[in-house]
mmCIF file with all atom_site columns, C-alpha atoms in Angstrom:
data_model
loop_
_atom_site.group_PDB
_atom_site.id
_atom_site.type_symbol
_atom_site.label_atom_id
_atom_site.label_alt_id
_atom_site.label_comp_id
_atom_site.label_asym_id
_atom_site.label_entity_id
_atom_site.label_seq_id
_atom_site.pdbx_PDB_ins_code
_atom_site.Cartn_x
_atom_site.Cartn_y
_atom_site.Cartn_z
_atom_site.occupancy
_atom_site.B_iso_or_equiv
_atom_site.pdbx_formal_charge
_atom_site.auth_seq_id
_atom_site.auth_comp_id
_atom_site.auth_asym_id
_atom_site.auth_atom_id
_atom_site.pdbx_PDB_model_num
ATOM 1   C CA . THR A 1 1   ? -1.222  12.720 -18.822 1.00 81.00 ? 1   THR A CA 1
ATOM 2   C CA . PHE A 1 2   ? -3.076  13.454 -15.601 1.00 86.00 ? 2   PHE A CA 1
ATOM 3   C CA . ARG A 1 3   ? -4.701  16.526 -17.146 1.00 90.00 ? 3   ARG A CA 1
ATOM 4   C CA . SER A 1 4   ? -6.202  14.571 -20.025 1.00 92.00 ? 4   SER A CA 1
ATOM 5   C CA . ILE A 1 5   ? -7.555  11.911 -17.659 1.00 89.00 ? 5   ILE A CA 1
ATOM 6   C CA . VAL A 1 6   ? -9.233  14.502 -15.402 1.00 91.00 ? 6   VAL A CA 1
ATOM 7   C CA . MET A 1 7   ? -10.610 16.531 -18.287 1.00 92.00 ? 7   MET A CA 1
ATOM 8   C CA . ALA A 1 8   ? -11.963 13.424 -20.052 1.00 92.00 ? 8   ALA A CA 1
ATOM 9   C CA . TYR A 1 9   ? -14.470 12.862 -17.237 1.00 90.00 ? 9   TYR A CA 1
ATOM 10  C CA . PRO A 1 10  ? -14.363 15.583 -14.527 1.00 89.00 ? 10  PRO A CA 1
ATOM 11  C CA . PRO A 1 11  ? -16.940 13.929 -12.193 1.00 88.00 ? 11  PRO A CA 1
ATOM 12  C CA . ALA A 1 12  ? -14.433 11.107 -11.651 1.00 90.00 ? 12  ALA A CA 1
ATOM 13  C CA . VAL A 1 13  ? -12.540 13.325 -9.201  1.00 90.00 ? 13  VAL A CA 1
ATOM 14  C CA . GLN A 1 14  ? -15.500 12.922 -6.819  1.00 89.00 ? 14  GLN A CA 1
ATOM 15  C CA . VAL A 1 15  ? -15.516 9.115  -6.902  1.00 89.00 ? 15  VAL A CA 1
ATOM 16  C CA . LEU A 1 16  ? -14.552 7.402  -3.661  1.00 88.00 ? 16  LEU A CA 1
ATOM 17  C CA . ASP A 1 17  ? -12.157 4.472  -3.710  1.00 88.00 ? 17  ASP A CA 1
ATOM 18  C CA . ALA A 1 18  ? -12.622 1.348  -1.566  1.00 85.00 ? 18  ALA A CA 1
ATOM 19  C CA . ASP A 1 19  ? -11.116 3.166  1.443   1.00 84.00 ? 19  ASP A CA 1
ATOM 20  C CA . GLY A 1 20  ? -13.428 6.182  1.095   1.00 86.00 ? 20  GLY A CA 1
ATOM 21  C CA . ASN A 1 21  ? -10.898 8.589  -0.443  1.00 89.00 ? 21  ASN A CA 1
ATOM 22  C CA . THR A 1 22  ? -11.314 10.873 -3.448  1.00 91.00 ? 22  THR A CA 1
ATOM 23  C CA . PRO A 1 23  ? -8.377  11.435 -5.812  1.00 93.00 ? 23  PRO A CA 1
ATOM 24  C CA . LEU A 1 24  ? -7.968  14.890 -4.200  1.00 93.00 ? 24  LEU A CA 1
ATOM 25  C CA . VAL A 1 25  ? -7.674  13.370 -0.726  1.00 92.00 ? 25  VAL A CA 1
ATOM 26  C CA . LEU A 1 26  ? -5.184  10.774 -1.993  1.00 92.00 ? 26  LEU A CA 1
ATOM 27  C CA . THR A 1 27  ? -3.138  13.587 -3.516  1.00 92.00 ? 27  THR A CA 1
ATOM 28  C CA . LEU A 1 28  ? -3.151  15.516 -0.229  1.00 92.00 ? 28  LEU A CA 1
ATOM 29  C CA . LEU A 1 29  ? -2.170  12.394 1.731   1.00 90.00 ? 29  LEU A CA 1
ATOM 30  C CA . TYR A 1 30  ? 1.020   11.988 -0.320  1.00 87.00 ? 30  TYR A CA 1
ATOM 31  C CA . PRO A 1 31  ? 3.889   11.695 2.188   1.00 84.00 ? 31  PRO A CA 1
ATOM 32  C CA . ASN A 1 32  ? 6.576   14.351 2.436   1.00 77.00 ? 32  ASN A CA 1
ATOM 33  C CA . SER A 1 33  ? 9.860   13.433 0.808   1.00 75.00 ? 33  SER A CA 1
ATOM 34  C CA . LEU A 1 34  ? 13.377  14.710 0.309   1.00 67.00 ? 34  LEU A CA 1
ATOM 35  C CA . GLN A 1 35  ? 12.164  16.385 -2.906  1.00 76.00 ? 35  GLN A CA 1
ATOM 36  C CA . ARG A 1 36  ? 9.588   18.387 -0.886  1.00 79.00 ? 36  ARG A CA 1
ATOM 37  C CA . GLU A 1 37  ? 9.542   21.621 -2.909  1.00 84.00 ? 37  GLU A CA 1
ATOM 38  C CA . ARG A 1 38  ? 9.253   19.861 -6.250  1.00 86.00 ? 38  ARG A CA 1
ATOM 39  C CA . ASP A 1 39  ? 6.642   17.425 -4.901  1.00 88.00 ? 39  ASP A CA 1
ATOM 40  C CA . GLU A 1 40  ? 4.564   20.192 -3.295  1.00 91.00 ? 40  GLU A CA 1
ATOM 41  C CA . ASP A 1 41  ? 4.504   22.139 -6.553  1.00 92.00 ? 41  ASP A CA 1
ATOM 42  C CA . HIS A 1 42  ? 3.347   19.023 -8.411  1.00 92.00 ? 42  HIS A CA 1
ATOM 43  C CA . LEU A 1 43  ? 0.701   18.240 -5.753  1.00 93.00 ? 43  LEU A CA 1
ATOM 44  C CA . HIS A 1 44  ? -0.539  21.833 -5.922  1.00 95.00 ? 44  HIS A CA 1
ATOM 45  C CA . ARG A 1 45  ? -0.948  21.646 -9.703  1.00 95.00 ? 45  ARG A CA 1
ATOM 46  C CA . MET A 1 46  ? -2.793  18.325 -9.425  1.00 95.00 ? 46  MET A CA 1
ATOM 47  C CA . ALA A 1 47  ? -5.151  19.697 -6.755  1.00 95.00 ? 47  ALA A CA 1
ATOM 48  C CA . GLN A 1 48  ? -5.698  22.860 -8.812  1.00 96.00 ? 48  GLN A CA 1
ATOM 49  C CA . LEU A 1 49  ? -6.642  20.792 -11.859 1.00 95.00 ? 49  LEU A CA 1
ATOM 50  C CA . MET A 1 50  ? -9.087  18.606 -9.900  1.00 95.00 ? 50  MET A CA 1
ATOM 51  C CA . ILE A 1 51  ? -10.733 21.606 -8.218  1.00 94.00 ? 51  ILE A CA 1
ATOM 52  C CA . HIS A 1 52  ? -11.005 23.435 -11.537 1.00 93.00 ? 52  HIS A CA 1
ATOM 53  C CA . ALA A 1 53  ? -12.606 20.383 -13.165 1.00 92.00 ? 53  ALA A CA 1
ATOM 54  C CA . CYS A 1 54  ? -15.048 19.750 -10.307 1.00 91.00 ? 54  CYS A CA 1
ATOM 55  C CA . PRO A 1 55  ? -15.135 22.477 -7.596  1.00 89.00 ? 55  PRO A CA 1
ATOM 56  C CA . SER A 1 56  ? -17.465 20.510 -5.318  1.00 87.00 ? 56  SER A CA 1
ATOM 57  C CA . VAL A 1 57  ? -14.688 17.971 -4.678  1.00 90.00 ? 57  VAL A CA 1
ATOM 58  C CA . VAL A 1 58  ? -13.543 20.189 -1.775  1.00 88.00 ? 58  VAL A CA 1
ATOM 59  C CA . THR A 1 59  ? -16.826 19.428 0.025   1.00 84.00 ? 59  THR A CA 1
ATOM 60  C CA . ILE A 1 60  ? -16.358 15.653 0.104   1.00 85.00 ? 60  ILE A CA 1
ATOM 61  C CA . ALA A 1 61  ? -15.169 14.528 3.523   1.00 80.00 ? 61  ALA A CA 1
ATOM 62  C CA . ARG A 1 62  ? -12.981 11.473 3.870   1.00 78.00 ? 62  ARG A CA 1
ATOM 63  C CA . LYS A 1 63  ? -14.835 8.284  4.678   1.00 75.00 ? 63  LYS A CA 1
ATOM 64  C CA . GLY A 1 64  ? -13.659 4.852  5.680   1.00 59.00 ? 64  GLY A CA 1
ATOM 65  C CA . LYS A 1 65  ? -11.669 3.640  8.640   1.00 53.00 ? 65  LYS A CA 1
ATOM 66  C CA . TYR A 1 66  ? -10.730 7.168  9.800   1.00 49.00 ? 66  TYR A CA 1
ATOM 67  C CA . GLY A 1 67  ? -14.204 8.599  10.194  1.00 45.00 ? 67  GLY A CA 1
ATOM 68  C CA . PRO A 1 68  ? -16.550 9.337  11.665  1.00 41.00 ? 68  PRO A CA 1
ATOM 69  C CA . LEU A 1 69  ? -14.851 9.488  15.032  1.00 36.00 ? 69  LEU A CA 1
ATOM 70  C CA . PRO A 1 70  ? -16.726 8.265  18.108  1.00 35.00 ? 70  PRO A CA 1
ATOM 71  C CA . ARG A 1 71  ? -18.455 11.139 19.928  1.00 35.00 ? 71  ARG A CA 1
ATOM 72  C CA . ASP A 1 72  ? -16.378 10.809 23.095  1.00 34.00 ? 72  ASP A CA 1
ATOM 73  C CA . CYS A 1 73  ? -13.178 10.946 21.021  1.00 33.00 ? 73  CYS A CA 1
ATOM 74  C CA . LYS A 1 74  ? -14.321 14.191 19.370  1.00 35.00 ? 74  LYS A CA 1
ATOM 75  C CA . ARG A 1 75  ? -14.781 15.788 22.797  1.00 34.00 ? 75  ARG A CA 1
ATOM 76  C CA . SER A 1 76  ? -11.494 14.636 24.299  1.00 35.00 ? 76  SER A CA 1
ATOM 77  C CA . ASN A 1 77  ? -8.283  16.641 24.408  1.00 37.00 ? 77  ASN A CA 1
ATOM 78  C CA . ASP A 1 78  ? -6.532  14.095 22.186  1.00 39.00 ? 78  ASP A CA 1
ATOM 79  C CA . ALA A 1 79  ? -4.860  15.373 19.036  1.00 38.00 ? 79  ALA A CA 1
ATOM 80  C CA . ALA A 1 80  ? -7.678  14.340 16.719  1.00 40.00 ? 80  ALA A CA 1
ATOM 81  C CA . PRO A 1 81  ? -7.355  15.320 13.043  1.00 40.00 ? 81  PRO A CA 1
ATOM 82  C CA . PRO A 1 82  ? -9.166  18.470 11.893  1.00 44.00 ? 82  PRO A CA 1
ATOM 83  C CA . THR A 1 83  ? -12.627 17.418 10.844  1.00 47.00 ? 83  THR A CA 1
ATOM 84  C CA . THR A 1 84  ? -16.114 18.332 9.809   1.00 53.00 ? 84  THR A CA 1
ATOM 85  C CA . GLY A 1 85  ? -18.653 18.540 12.612  1.00 56.00 ? 85  GLY A CA 1
ATOM 86  C CA . ASP A 1 86  ? -19.407 14.832 12.203  1.00 61.00 ? 86  ASP A CA 1
ATOM 87  C CA . GLY A 1 87  ? -15.793 13.755 12.659  1.00 65.00 ? 87  GLY A CA 1
ATOM 88  C CA . ARG A 1 88  ? -14.792 13.192 9.032   1.00 75.00 ? 88  ARG A CA 1
ATOM 89  C CA . PRO A 1 89  ? -11.627 14.940 7.789   1.00 82.00 ? 89  PRO A CA 1
ATOM 90  C CA . THR A 1 90  ? -12.122 17.305 4.834   1.00 85.00 ? 90  THR A CA 1
ATOM 91  C CA . PRO A 1 91  ? -9.599  17.949 2.035   1.00 90.00 ? 91  PRO A CA 1
ATOM 92  C CA . LEU A 1 92  ? -8.783  21.307 3.658   1.00 88.00 ? 92  LEU A CA 1
ATOM 93  C CA . SER A 1 93  ? -8.207  19.793 7.091   1.00 86.00 ? 93  SER A CA 1
ATOM 94  C CA . ILE A 1 94  ? -6.116  16.977 5.584   1.00 89.00 ? 94  ILE A CA 1
ATOM 95  C CA . ALA A 1 95  ? -3.950  19.530 3.757   1.00 90.00 ? 95  ALA A CA 1
ATOM 96  C CA . ILE A 1 96  ? -3.325  21.351 7.035   1.00 88.00 ? 96  ILE A CA 1
ATOM 97  C CA . LEU A 1 97  ? -2.699  18.150 8.997   1.00 86.00 ? 97  LEU A CA 1
ATOM 98  C CA . TYR A 1 98  ? -0.247  16.785 6.395   1.00 87.00 ? 98  TYR A CA 1
ATOM 99  C CA . GLY A 1 99  ? 1.655   20.056 6.091   1.00 87.00 ? 99  GLY A CA 1
ATOM 100 C CA . ARG A 1 100 ? 0.840   20.810 2.478   1.00 91.00 ? 100 ARG A CA 1
ATOM 101 C CA . SER A 1 101 ? 2.213   24.039 1.022   1.00 91.00 ? 101 SER A CA 1
ATOM 102 C CA . ASP A 1 102 ? 0.694   27.441 1.762   1.00 91.00 ? 102 ASP A CA 1
ATOM 103 C CA . ASP A 1 103 ? -0.337  27.690 -1.885  1.00 94.00 ? 103 ASP A CA 1
ATOM 104 C CA . THR A 1 104 ? -2.263  24.413 -1.710  1.00 94.00 ? 104 THR A CA 1
ATOM 105 C CA . ILE A 1 105 ? -4.005  25.383 1.528   1.00 92.00 ? 105 ILE A CA 1
ATOM 106 C CA . ARG A 1 106 ? -4.858  28.785 0.038   1.00 92.00 ? 106 ARG A CA 1
ATOM 107 C CA . LEU A 1 107 ? -6.233  27.055 -3.086  1.00 95.00 ? 107 LEU A CA 1
ATOM 108 C CA . LEU A 1 108 ? -8.491  24.846 -0.947  1.00 92.00 ? 108 LEU A CA 1
ATOM 109 C CA . LEU A 1 109 ? -9.645  27.792 1.174   1.00 89.00 ? 109 LEU A CA 1
ATOM 110 C CA . GLN A 1 110 ? -10.530 29.814 -1.912  1.00 90.00 ? 110 GLN A CA 1
ATOM 111 C CA . ALA A 1 111 ? -12.440 26.873 -3.378  1.00 90.00 ? 111 ALA A CA 1
ATOM 112 C CA . CYS A 1 112 ? -14.294 26.421 -0.082  1.00 84.00 ? 112 CYS A CA 1
ATOM 113 C CA . TYR A 1 113 ? -15.184 30.140 0.023   1.00 83.00 ? 113 TYR A CA 1
ATOM 114 C CA . LYS A 1 114 ? -16.936 29.709 -3.315  1.00 83.00 ? 114 LYS A CA 1
ATOM 115 C CA . ILE A 1 115 ? -19.115 26.953 -1.836  1.00 78.00 ? 115 ILE A CA 1
ATOM 116 C CA . TYR A 1 116 ? -19.398 27.697 1.887   1.00 68.00 ? 116 TYR A CA 1
ATOM 117 C CA . GLU A 1 117 ? -20.150 31.004 3.569   1.00 58.00 ? 117 GLU A CA 1
ATOM 118 C CA . ASN A 1 118 ? -17.366 30.380 6.087   1.00 59.00 ? 118 ASN A CA 1
ATOM 119 C CA . PRO A 1 119 ? -15.068 27.452 5.244   1.00 56.00 ? 119 PRO A CA 1
ATOM 120 C CA . CYS A 1 120 ? -13.182 27.808 8.508   1.00 58.00 ? 120 CYS A CA 1
ATOM 121 C CA . LEU A 1 121 ? -16.228 26.338 10.216  1.00 54.00 ? 121 LEU A CA 1
ATOM 122 C CA . THR A 1 122 ? -15.417 23.087 8.436   1.00 47.00 ? 122 THR A CA 1
ATOM 123 C CA . ILE A 1 123 ? -12.167 22.821 10.384  1.00 51.00 ? 123 ILE A CA 1
ATOM 124 C CA . CYS A 1 124 ? -12.272 21.904 14.029  1.00 45.00 ? 124 CYS A CA 1
ATOM 125 C CA . ARG A 1 125 ? -10.272 19.698 16.324  1.00 43.00 ? 125 ARG A CA 1
ATOM 126 C CA . GLY A 1 126 ? -11.448 17.266 18.936  1.00 43.00 ? 126 GLY A CA 1
ATOM 127 C CA . ASN A 1 127 ? -10.981 19.864 21.648  1.00 41.00 ? 127 ASN A CA 1
ATOM 128 C CA . GLY A 1 128 ? -12.819 22.581 19.697  1.00 45.00 ? 128 GLY A CA 1
ATOM 129 C CA . GLU A 1 129 ? -9.767  24.537 18.552  1.00 43.00 ? 129 GLU A CA 1
ATOM 130 C CA . VAL A 1 130 ? -8.757  25.358 15.012  1.00 43.00 ? 130 VAL A CA 1
#
């Protein structure tokens, strides 16, 4: 099961794939479906397990073809994804952007509060709004 895989080697949840995504980010990027409530509950449990196994996974910003954004793009009024200050989307900002459940967003916020003084500072948009 997923639980036994994560618990066998917890640091694996921090490993980036070839596209610069952690398993947590890949979980949060899962597309919405017709089974939304069931899927969101399953995604929440998976995220909860990964964060419990390795809390620092919430600090790893997405890398790869989506970040960092060019400086001029970060300052424009375009609908850029929520990001860290250097233009890379975080797990929390990805959860918000992809419409994850309130419980999942709350889980990520609580995990961020344990690591950052103010996790909301990790979320900004290209035009400076949250």
